Amino acid sequence: QGQLLIDKGVRPLSLAGHVGFDSLPDQLVNKSICQGFCFNILCIGETGIGKSTLMDTLFNTNFENFESSHFEPQVKLRAQTYDLQESNVRLRLTVVNTVGFGDQMNKQESYQPVVDYIDRQFESYLQEELKIKRSLHNYHDSRVHACLYFISPSGHSLKSLDLVTMKKLDSKVNIIPVIAKADTISKSELHKFKIKIMSELVSNGVQIYQFPLDDETVAKVNTTMNGHLPFAVVGSTEEVSVGNKMVKARQYPWGVVQVENENHCDFVKLREMLICVNMEDLREQTHTRHYELYRRCKLEEMGFKDTGPESKPVSLQQTYEAKRQEFLVELQKREDEMRQMFVQRVKEKESELKEAERELQSRFEQLKRLHADEKAALEEKKRLLDEDQSSFSKRRAAAQLLQAQSLTANGKKDKDRKK
Amino acid sequence: MSEAVVPDAMVSPAVGGLHGEKAGGPAVDFSYVGIDAILEQMRRKAMKQGFELNIMVVGQSGLGKSTLMNTLFKSKVSRKSVLATAQEKIPKTIEIKSISHDIEEKGVRMKLTVIDTPGFGDQINNENCWQPIMKFINDQYEAYLQEEININRKKRIPDSRVHCCIYFIPPTGHCLRPLDVEFMRRLSKVVNIVPVIAKADTLTLEERDFFKKKIREELRANGIDVYPQKEFDEDAEDRMINEKIREMIPFAVVGSDQEYQVNGRRLLGRKTKWGTIEVENIAHCEFAYLRDLLIRTHMQNIKDITSSIHYEMYRVRRLNENNTVMAHANGIPEHHLSKEKFHSL
């Protein structure tokens, strides 16, 4: 039929003129603009630490939040999705907040709902990817792209809950730790606090998200920012007049903490890094690292392998088919078993019934015999009685005759005497 | 035990514009979040990763396929230029030869693969000449599918799927031949076909228009949907642009990789005794339209249709046929085949 010859080794070629495929990135970007973007942020932190306020401040809107109570029996997650637009970019933003985190007496299971939520999003993406008829380009990606972990501004060190939670999450999501309510810490305390936090993270082996350094355009700013982690943030949606401008700030009797002033807090750095510089990288890391890890583990757990028992490559399809056949055979077997059991039971019941019938029959026979016996006995008695009666009547007749004879004989005697 | 609140997908339409000023009060700072910076991030990522494009050229020998490829990409990308053979023999069977190049323009890197099909339509008996080509295209889909369903898979699955197939129609001036109709009918279902009239410099403008009209009629009559396909138009704007293109296909092209002096400029063209045909002059031939369609405006769209429609159709077919084949092999009754998802296991 046909032959296939592929040239190994791709050679570089120089162009003699302008071809025009430099417009490819633009074509790609245009397509993305039409499709819109998706970004999902998970905020973990204690109740009242300022998660919702920070989100409002970051995205310059009011996300319709309400205060949660401190008396939640378990940690829950609340996810809300919004459509935002800036110039020609449409963003579908999902903000997931923990509710009741850190409020329980026993916090051993606090991390579990968060892990479950993240896994659930991976799972539904995996399901869509494995479907036969799928629509991946239309799929609303709900996987968590960035996780902001809010650290309490105690000024000392991380809490054990923080370490435990972050350790459980670092292989599933990009963790960006932030120090919340940073206006309660002084500058020198903050510096010491940051160093303590980072060293604790390192000594406990927690892998937080590092801003990527492979692209020269942003490598420099990312390196600097990596050194400022964790960001100490202050959130505020209220505006205070400073100078002749209205800025987002918190007003205290002793001064005004301006959110967007880099001397006051790291809010601007967080916004830069999270949105302006690395949003795409966060999405990509989620897809190529965290999701792939989840997928690999899940499939291996289900028993799929890339190589079969003889180390020959076994496709997912084959393994799936093999498992499916196993399952169907098992199903068939169980069906047969059930059918057999049913037949067995029917037989048993039948024999039981037959037994009962027989018993009944024998009882009947017995009673009949009894009845017959009694009848016979009665008949016998009757016969005896009849016999008795007949013999009695015979004797009576005989006696009567005798009496009659004796009477006539006496009469004759008397007659004879009289002569 | 632990349960998350089901996400209330409260999709509030544009909760407050992210830009703009507040009405009244002192002038406010331009409240800028920076979401549109993601476009720049995407562009950077695309430039870093580079692009891949696989074009297949199909047509009888002598129609100028290699020359056209060289003209399109302004460099010697065709197989002939690379593998210099002394005598180009017409092969006895259809061969499929693919050659790849790394090209770069203004920082955008692209791996271009040109797949040649020497021997197509050249035999005496051309029945089933599309089969090796169909098989090749399906093999590329298969390779991609296998990689995609691996447990340990590569970060970027190498894309060898044929994005676009340029079909060369000989300039008879009359109508399509049975070979053309058969081939295009079968292949338009698995790959994007762009038909072109080769060596269009043998047709006058009237002959060309007549030929094109005839070809369009025949394509319609046979139900052949060539690129841009009517059914994949996404919205009214798309439809408008694509309708204009659909009115012009097939493009009548002339290829050349030699430059001549015309009116003081050096232009690509073919020099004859009666004049010089300028390849990039739209009054002479429609090469420029083809180039714009393929490269400057619709390249991403071509790749998208290949990956999200043609490939997905192949995948559905393949995964479904696997189910029935395996089931029949094991004597499992058909009604057990209703399950489609993996997670039912």
PDB file of C-alpha atoms in Angstrom, chain A residues 42-281:
ATOM      1  CA  LEU A  42      -9.320  29.036  47.292  1.00  0.00           C
ATOM      2  CA  CYS A  43      -8.967  31.045  50.491  1.00  0.00           C
ATOM      3  CA  ILE A  44      -8.175  29.153  53.661  1.00  0.00           C
ATOM      4  CA  GLY A  45      -8.103  30.926  56.958  1.00  0.00           C
ATOM      5  CA  GLU A  46      -9.780  31.286  60.293  1.00  0.00           C
ATOM      6  CA  THR A  47     -13.135  32.935  60.584  1.00  0.00           C
ATOM      7  CA  GLY A  48     -12.786  36.689  60.675  1.00  0.00           C
ATOM      8  CA  ILE A  49      -9.228  36.806  59.380  1.00  0.00           C
ATOM      9  CA  GLY A  50     -10.178  38.899  56.366  1.00  0.00           C
ATOM     10  CA  LYS A  51     -10.515  36.482  53.465  1.00  0.00           C
ATOM     11  CA  SER A  52     -13.603  38.038  51.928  1.00  0.00           C
ATOM     12  CA  THR A  53     -12.341  41.571  52.430  1.00  0.00           C
ATOM     13  CA  LEU A  54      -9.082  40.742  50.703  1.00  0.00           C
ATOM     14  CA  MET A  55     -10.915  39.249  47.731  1.00  0.00           C
ATOM     15  CA  ASP A  56     -13.095  42.328  47.482  1.00  0.00           C
ATOM     16  CA  THR A  57     -10.019  44.531  47.569  1.00  0.00           C
ATOM     17  CA  LEU A  58      -8.095  42.443  45.052  1.00  0.00           C
ATOM     18  CA  PHE A  59     -10.833  42.496  42.470  1.00  0.00           C
ATOM     19  CA  ASN A  60     -12.192  45.917  43.232  1.00  0.00           C
ATOM     20  CA  THR A  61     -15.744  44.747  43.659  1.00  0.00           C
ATOM     21  CA  ASN A  62     -18.161  43.730  46.318  1.00  0.00           C
ATOM     22  CA  PHE A  63     -18.648  40.016  46.311  1.00  0.00           C
ATOM     23  CA  GLU A  64     -21.844  39.933  48.356  1.00  0.00           C
ATOM     24  CA  ASN A  65     -20.421  38.142  51.369  1.00  0.00           C
ATOM     25  CA  PHE A  66     -21.851  37.791  54.775  1.00  0.00           C
ATOM     26  CA  GLU A  67     -20.175  37.098  58.047  1.00  0.00           C
ATOM     27  CA  SER A  68     -20.069  33.501  59.145  1.00  0.00           C
ATOM     28  CA  SER A  69     -20.666  32.310  62.650  1.00  0.00           C
ATOM     29  CA  HIS A  70     -17.917  30.923  64.826  1.00  0.00           C
ATOM     30  CA  PHE A  71     -20.005  27.948  65.795  1.00  0.00           C
ATOM     31  CA  GLU A  72     -19.825  25.745  62.748  1.00  0.00           C
ATOM     32  CA  PRO A  73     -19.583  22.111  63.798  1.00  0.00           C
ATOM     33  CA  GLN A  74     -17.430  21.232  60.810  1.00  0.00           C
ATOM     34  CA  VAL A  75     -15.353  23.007  58.237  1.00  0.00           C
ATOM     35  CA  LYS A  76     -17.323  23.730  55.088  1.00  0.00           C
ATOM     36  CA  LEU A  77     -16.407  25.355  51.832  1.00  0.00           C
ATOM     37  CA  ARG A  78     -18.457  27.974  50.063  1.00  0.00           C
ATOM     38  CA  ALA A  79     -17.821  28.601  46.412  1.00  0.00           C
ATOM     39  CA  GLN A  80     -19.172  31.520  44.429  1.00  0.00           C
ATOM     40  CA  THR A  81     -18.665  32.260  40.764  1.00  0.00           C
ATOM     41  CA  TYR A  82     -18.608  35.685  39.154  1.00  0.00           C
ATOM     42  CA  ASP A  83     -18.210  37.023  35.644  1.00  0.00           C
ATOM     43  CA  LEU A  84     -15.808  39.932  35.561  1.00  0.00           C
ATOM     44  CA  GLN A  85     -14.706  41.998  32.640  1.00  0.00           C
ATOM     45  CA  GLU A  86     -11.807  44.360  32.155  1.00  0.00           C
ATOM     46  CA  SER A  87     -11.331  45.999  28.738  1.00  0.00           C
ATOM     47  CA  ASN A  88     -11.898  43.070  26.374  1.00  0.00           C
ATOM     48  CA  VAL A  89     -10.987  40.288  28.770  1.00  0.00           C
ATOM     49  CA  ARG A  90     -13.779  38.262  30.306  1.00  0.00           C
ATOM     50  CA  LEU A  91     -12.891  36.334  33.419  1.00  0.00           C
ATOM     51  CA  ARG A  92     -14.985  33.722  35.140  1.00  0.00           C
ATOM     52  CA  LEU A  93     -13.726  33.925  38.680  1.00  0.00           C
ATOM     53  CA  THR A  94     -14.632  31.406  41.341  1.00  0.00           C
ATOM     54  CA  VAL A  95     -13.794  32.269  44.920  1.00  0.00           C
ATOM     55  CA  VAL A  96     -13.939  29.415  47.407  1.00  0.00           C
ATOM     56  CA  ASN A  97     -13.850  30.317  51.081  1.00  0.00           C
ATOM     57  CA  THR A  98     -13.543  28.026  54.045  1.00  0.00           C
ATOM     58  CA  VAL A  99     -16.275  28.427  56.620  1.00  0.00           C
ATOM     59  CA  GLY A 100     -15.551  27.597  60.207  1.00  0.00           C
ATOM     60  CA  PHE A 101     -11.902  26.789  59.721  1.00  0.00           C
ATOM     61  CA  GLY A 102     -10.072  26.818  63.028  1.00  0.00           C
ATOM     62  CA  ASP A 103     -13.203  27.240  65.127  1.00  0.00           C
ATOM     63  CA  GLN A 104     -13.700  23.695  66.292  1.00  0.00           C
ATOM     64  CA  MET A 105     -12.387  22.343  69.560  1.00  0.00           C
ATOM     65  CA  ASN A 106     -10.885  19.374  67.801  1.00  0.00           C
ATOM     66  CA  LYS A 107      -9.179  20.472  64.612  1.00  0.00           C
ATOM     67  CA  GLN A 108      -7.728  17.141  63.559  1.00  0.00           C
ATOM     68  CA  GLU A 109     -10.071  16.728  60.633  1.00  0.00           C
ATOM     69  CA  SER A 110     -10.174  20.376  59.618  1.00  0.00           C
ATOM     70  CA  TYR A 111      -8.053  19.920  56.517  1.00  0.00           C
ATOM     71  CA  GLN A 112     -10.144  17.071  55.143  1.00  0.00           C
ATOM     72  CA  PRO A 113     -13.037  19.054  53.608  1.00  0.00           C
ATOM     73  CA  VAL A 114     -10.529  21.235  51.796  1.00  0.00           C
ATOM     74  CA  VAL A 115      -8.627  18.255  50.386  1.00  0.00           C
ATOM     75  CA  ASP A 116     -11.923  16.644  49.416  1.00  0.00           C
ATOM     76  CA  TYR A 117     -13.062  19.751  47.588  1.00  0.00           C
ATOM     77  CA  ILE A 118      -9.856  20.024  45.591  1.00  0.00           C
ATOM     78  CA  ASP A 119      -9.958  16.336  44.730  1.00  0.00           C
ATOM     79  CA  ARG A 120     -13.573  16.615  43.659  1.00  0.00           C
ATOM     80  CA  GLN A 121     -12.719  19.284  41.123  1.00  0.00           C
ATOM     81  CA  PHE A 122      -9.860  17.175  39.745  1.00  0.00           C
ATOM     82  CA  GLU A 123     -12.201  14.208  39.630  1.00  0.00           C
ATOM     83  CA  SER A 124     -14.846  15.963  37.593  1.00  0.00           C
ATOM     84  CA  TYR A 125     -12.215  17.173  35.119  1.00  0.00           C
ATOM     85  CA  LEU A 126     -10.855  13.640  34.865  1.00  0.00           C
ATOM     86  CA  GLN A 127     -14.348  12.306  34.270  1.00  0.00           C
ATOM     87  CA  GLU A 128     -14.879  14.779  31.455  1.00  0.00           C
ATOM     88  CA  GLU A 129     -11.524  13.905  29.945  1.00  0.00           C
ATOM     89  CA  LEU A 130     -12.272  10.194  30.008  1.00  0.00           C
ATOM     90  CA  LYS A 131     -15.720  10.478  28.508  1.00  0.00           C
ATOM     91  CA  ILE A 132     -16.214   9.144  25.035  1.00  0.00           C
ATOM     92  CA  LYS A 133     -18.167  12.150  23.816  1.00  0.00           C
ATOM     93  CA  ARG A 134     -16.508  15.038  25.549  1.00  0.00           C
ATOM     94  CA  SER A 135     -16.344  18.785  25.122  1.00  0.00           C
ATOM     95  CA  LEU A 136     -13.172  19.872  26.851  1.00  0.00           C
ATOM     96  CA  HIS A 137     -12.979  23.284  25.236  1.00  0.00           C
ATOM     97  CA  ASN A 138     -16.414  24.173  26.551  1.00  0.00           C
ATOM     98  CA  TYR A 139     -15.774  22.719  29.961  1.00  0.00           C
ATOM     99  CA  HIS A 140     -15.998  25.116  32.879  1.00  0.00           C
ATOM    100  CA  ASP A 141     -12.700  24.416  34.605  1.00  0.00           C
ATOM    101  CA  SER A 142     -13.372  24.409  38.329  1.00  0.00           C
ATOM    102  CA  ARG A 143      -9.969  23.155  39.461  1.00  0.00           C
ATOM    103  CA  VAL A 144      -8.368  25.322  42.095  1.00  0.00           C
ATOM    104  CA  HIS A 145      -5.588  27.362  40.504  1.00  0.00           C
ATOM    105  CA  ALA A 146      -4.309  29.228  43.540  1.00  0.00           C
ATOM    106  CA  CYS A 147      -4.698  28.716  47.258  1.00  0.00           C
ATOM    107  CA  LEU A 148      -4.217  31.719  49.505  1.00  0.00           C
ATOM    108  CA  TYR A 149      -3.418  30.514  52.992  1.00  0.00           C
ATOM    109  CA  PHE A 150      -4.086  33.193  55.578  1.00  0.00           C
ATOM    110  CA  ILE A 151      -1.660  33.187  58.479  1.00  0.00           C
ATOM    111  CA  SER A 152      -2.671  34.793  61.731  1.00  0.00           C
ATOM    112  CA  PRO A 153      -0.581  37.830  62.556  1.00  0.00           C
ATOM    113  CA  SER A 154       0.592  36.508  65.906  1.00  0.00           C
ATOM    114  CA  GLY A 155       4.090  37.623  65.141  1.00  0.00           C
ATOM    115  CA  HIS A 156       5.665  34.472  66.503  1.00  0.00           C
ATOM    116  CA  SER A 157       5.381  31.445  64.264  1.00  0.00           C
ATOM    117  CA  LEU A 158       3.039  29.220  62.347  1.00  0.00           C
ATOM    118  CA  LYS A 159       0.369  27.296  64.181  1.00  0.00           C
ATOM    119  CA  SER A 160       0.448  23.536  64.011  1.00  0.00           C
ATOM    120  CA  LEU A 161      -2.918  23.627  62.225  1.00  0.00           C
ATOM    121  CA  ASP A 162      -1.282  25.768  59.539  1.00  0.00           C
ATOM    122  CA  LEU A 163       1.598  23.361  59.077  1.00  0.00           C
ATOM    123  CA  VAL A 164      -0.585  20.292  58.983  1.00  0.00           C
ATOM    124  CA  THR A 165      -3.015  21.815  56.502  1.00  0.00           C
ATOM    125  CA  MET A 166      -0.365  23.196  54.198  1.00  0.00           C
ATOM    126  CA  LYS A 167       1.514  19.919  54.210  1.00  0.00           C
ATOM    127  CA  LYS A 168      -1.604  18.096  53.094  1.00  0.00           C
ATOM    128  CA  LEU A 169      -2.251  20.578  50.326  1.00  0.00           C
ATOM    129  CA  ASP A 170       1.163  21.304  48.873  1.00  0.00           C
ATOM    130  CA  SER A 171       1.069  18.505  46.316  1.00  0.00           C
ATOM    131  CA  LYS A 172      -2.476  19.308  45.237  1.00  0.00           C
ATOM    132  CA  VAL A 173      -2.583  23.025  44.752  1.00  0.00           C
ATOM    133  CA  ASN A 174      -0.358  26.088  44.382  1.00  0.00           C
ATOM    134  CA  ILE A 175      -0.090  27.476  47.896  1.00  0.00           C
ATOM    135  CA  ILE A 176       0.577  31.172  48.363  1.00  0.00           C
ATOM    136  CA  PRO A 177       0.824  32.010  52.067  1.00  0.00           C
ATOM    137  CA  VAL A 178      -0.177  35.507  53.132  1.00  0.00           C
ATOM    138  CA  ILE A 179      -0.005  37.179  56.503  1.00  0.00           C
ATOM    139  CA  ALA A 180      -3.427  38.600  57.173  1.00  0.00           C
ATOM    140  CA  LYS A 181      -4.289  41.819  59.006  1.00  0.00           C
ATOM    141  CA  ALA A 182      -0.705  42.895  58.652  1.00  0.00           C
ATOM    142  CA  ASP A 183      -1.439  46.286  60.131  1.00  0.00           C
ATOM    143  CA  THR A 184      -1.213  44.776  63.597  1.00  0.00           C
ATOM    144  CA  ILE A 185       2.462  43.994  63.206  1.00  0.00           C
ATOM    145  CA  SER A 186       5.268  46.495  63.237  1.00  0.00           C
ATOM    146  CA  LYS A 187       7.854  46.526  60.481  1.00  0.00           C
ATOM    147  CA  SER A 188      10.649  44.924  62.477  1.00  0.00           C
ATOM    148  CA  GLU A 189       8.392  42.269  63.935  1.00  0.00           C
ATOM    149  CA  LEU A 190       7.114  41.583  60.431  1.00  0.00           C
ATOM    150  CA  HIS A 191      10.589  40.971  59.096  1.00  0.00           C
ATOM    151  CA  LYS A 192      11.373  38.468  61.850  1.00  0.00           C
ATOM    152  CA  PHE A 193       7.978  36.860  61.432  1.00  0.00           C
ATOM    153  CA  LYS A 194       8.472  36.323  57.708  1.00  0.00           C
ATOM    154  CA  ILE A 195      11.857  34.705  58.221  1.00  0.00           C
ATOM    155  CA  LYS A 196      10.453  32.440  60.920  1.00  0.00           C
ATOM    156  CA  ILE A 197       7.554  31.378  58.745  1.00  0.00           C
ATOM    157  CA  MET A 198       9.715  30.585  55.732  1.00  0.00           C
ATOM    158  CA  SER A 199      12.189  28.589  57.786  1.00  0.00           C
ATOM    159  CA  GLU A 200       9.393  26.621  59.410  1.00  0.00           C
ATOM    160  CA  LEU A 201       7.932  25.856  56.010  1.00  0.00           C
ATOM    161  CA  VAL A 202      11.281  24.675  54.735  1.00  0.00           C
ATOM    162  CA  SER A 203      12.087  22.578  57.781  1.00  0.00           C
ATOM    163  CA  ASN A 204       8.694  20.889  57.555  1.00  0.00           C
ATOM    164  CA  GLY A 205       9.080  20.213  53.858  1.00  0.00           C
ATOM    165  CA  VAL A 206       6.099  22.275  52.748  1.00  0.00           C
ATOM    166  CA  GLN A 207       6.319  23.098  49.040  1.00  0.00           C
ATOM    167  CA  ILE A 208       4.752  26.473  48.482  1.00  0.00           C
ATOM    168  CA  TYR A 209       4.309  28.016  45.057  1.00  0.00           C
ATOM    169  CA  GLN A 210       7.433  29.664  43.730  1.00  0.00           C
ATOM    170  CA  PHE A 211       7.006  32.346  41.115  1.00  0.00           C
ATOM    171  CA  PRO A 212       8.526  30.971  37.914  1.00  0.00           C
ATOM    172  CA  LEU A 213      11.982  32.010  36.865  1.00  0.00           C
ATOM    173  CA  ASP A 214      12.294  30.466  33.419  1.00  0.00           C
ATOM    174  CA  ASP A 215      11.051  33.379  31.356  1.00  0.00           C
ATOM    175  CA  GLU A 216      13.608  36.195  31.200  1.00  0.00           C
ATOM    176  CA  THR A 217      10.990  38.921  30.885  1.00  0.00           C
ATOM    177  CA  VAL A 218       9.653  38.224  34.340  1.00  0.00           C
ATOM    178  CA  ALA A 219      12.443  36.253  35.983  1.00  0.00           C
ATOM    179  CA  LYS A 220      13.885  39.295  37.685  1.00  0.00           C
ATOM    180  CA  VAL A 221      10.691  40.585  39.230  1.00  0.00           C
ATOM    181  CA  ASN A 222       9.684  37.071  40.226  1.00  0.00           C
ATOM    182  CA  THR A 223      12.981  36.464  41.968  1.00  0.00           C
ATOM    183  CA  THR A 224      12.556  39.633  43.985  1.00  0.00           C
ATOM    184  CA  MET A 225       9.020  38.734  44.890  1.00  0.00           C
ATOM    185  CA  ASN A 226       9.980  35.230  45.907  1.00  0.00           C
ATOM    186  CA  GLY A 227      12.131  36.873  48.521  1.00  0.00           C
ATOM    187  CA  HIS A 228       9.202  38.827  49.928  1.00  0.00           C
ATOM    188  CA  LEU A 229       7.072  35.776  50.649  1.00  0.00           C
ATOM    189  CA  PRO A 230       4.822  35.492  52.534  1.00  0.00           C
ATOM    190  CA  PHE A 231       3.082  38.721  51.569  1.00  0.00           C
ATOM    191  CA  ALA A 232       1.786  40.760  54.476  1.00  0.00           C
ATOM    192  CA  VAL A 233      -1.568  42.106  53.330  1.00  0.00           C
ATOM    193  CA  VAL A 234      -4.206  44.466  54.506  1.00  0.00           C
ATOM    194  CA  GLY A 235      -7.618  44.502  52.885  1.00  0.00           C
ATOM    195  CA  SER A 236     -10.135  47.278  52.793  1.00  0.00           C
ATOM    196  CA  THR A 237     -13.003  48.307  50.600  1.00  0.00           C
ATOM    197  CA  GLU A 238     -13.563  51.577  52.357  1.00  0.00           C
ATOM    198  CA  GLU A 239     -12.018  54.691  50.997  1.00  0.00           C
ATOM    199  CA  VAL A 240     -10.349  57.388  52.966  1.00  0.00           C
ATOM    200  CA  SER A 241      -9.288  60.746  51.717  1.00  0.00           C
ATOM    201  CA  VAL A 242      -5.486  61.102  51.790  1.00  0.00           C
ATOM    202  CA  GLY A 243      -4.078  64.269  50.371  1.00  0.00           C
ATOM    203  CA  ASN A 244      -6.417  65.047  47.530  1.00  0.00           C
ATOM    204  CA  LYS A 245      -7.160  61.471  46.529  1.00  0.00           C
ATOM    205  CA  MET A 246      -9.510  58.819  47.794  1.00  0.00           C
ATOM    206  CA  VAL A 247      -7.609  55.675  48.497  1.00  0.00           C
ATOM    207  CA  LYS A 248      -8.528  52.310  49.891  1.00  0.00           C
ATOM    208  CA  ALA A 249      -7.423  52.407  53.484  1.00  0.00           C
ATOM    209  CA  ARG A 250      -8.154  51.658  57.092  1.00  0.00           C
ATOM    210  CA  GLN A 251      -8.526  54.663  59.337  1.00  0.00           C
ATOM    211  CA  TYR A 252      -7.251  54.516  62.873  1.00  0.00           C
ATOM    212  CA  PRO A 253      -6.976  57.302  65.416  1.00  0.00           C
ATOM    213  CA  TRP A 254      -3.215  57.044  65.082  1.00  0.00           C
ATOM    214  CA  GLY A 255      -3.065  57.101  61.319  1.00  0.00           C
ATOM    215  CA  VAL A 256      -4.272  55.710  58.062  1.00  0.00           C
ATOM    216  CA  VAL A 257      -3.059  52.372  56.669  1.00  0.00           C
ATOM    217  CA  GLN A 258      -3.158  52.655  52.889  1.00  0.00           C
ATOM    218  CA  VAL A 259      -3.753  49.359  51.166  1.00  0.00           C
ATOM    219  CA  GLU A 260      -2.043  50.282  47.937  1.00  0.00           C
ATOM    220  CA  ASN A 261       0.953  51.908  49.540  1.00  0.00           C
ATOM    221  CA  GLU A 262       3.883  49.551  49.261  1.00  0.00           C
ATOM    222  CA  ASN A 263       5.455  50.961  52.395  1.00  0.00           C
ATOM    223  CA  HIS A 264       2.431  50.004  54.418  1.00  0.00           C
ATOM    224  CA  CYS A 265       1.777  46.470  53.187  1.00  0.00           C
ATOM    225  CA  ASP A 266       2.460  44.015  50.391  1.00  0.00           C
ATOM    226  CA  PHE A 267      -1.001  44.163  48.846  1.00  0.00           C
ATOM    227  CA  VAL A 268       0.218  45.614  45.567  1.00  0.00           C
ATOM    228  CA  LYS A 269       2.889  42.910  45.337  1.00  0.00           C
ATOM    229  CA  LEU A 270       0.253  40.225  45.853  1.00  0.00           C
ATOM    230  CA  ARG A 271      -1.948  41.681  43.156  1.00  0.00           C
ATOM    231  CA  GLU A 272       0.997  41.985  40.781  1.00  0.00           C
ATOM    232  CA  MET A 273       2.126  38.442  41.303  1.00  0.00           C
ATOM    233  CA  LEU A 274      -1.216  36.732  41.526  1.00  0.00           C
ATOM    234  CA  ILE A 275      -2.952  38.451  38.650  1.00  0.00           C
ATOM    235  CA  CYS A 276      -0.778  40.603  36.456  1.00  0.00           C
ATOM    236  CA  VAL A 277       2.277  38.421  36.101  1.00  0.00           C
ATOM    237  CA  ASN A 278       1.609  34.815  36.959  1.00  0.00           C
ATOM    238  CA  MET A 279      -2.074  33.993  36.514  1.00  0.00           C
ATOM    239  CA  GLU A 280      -1.370  31.954  33.409  1.00  0.00           C
ATOM    240  CA  ASP A 281       1.499  30.118  35.073  1.00  0.00           C
TER     241      ASP A 281
END
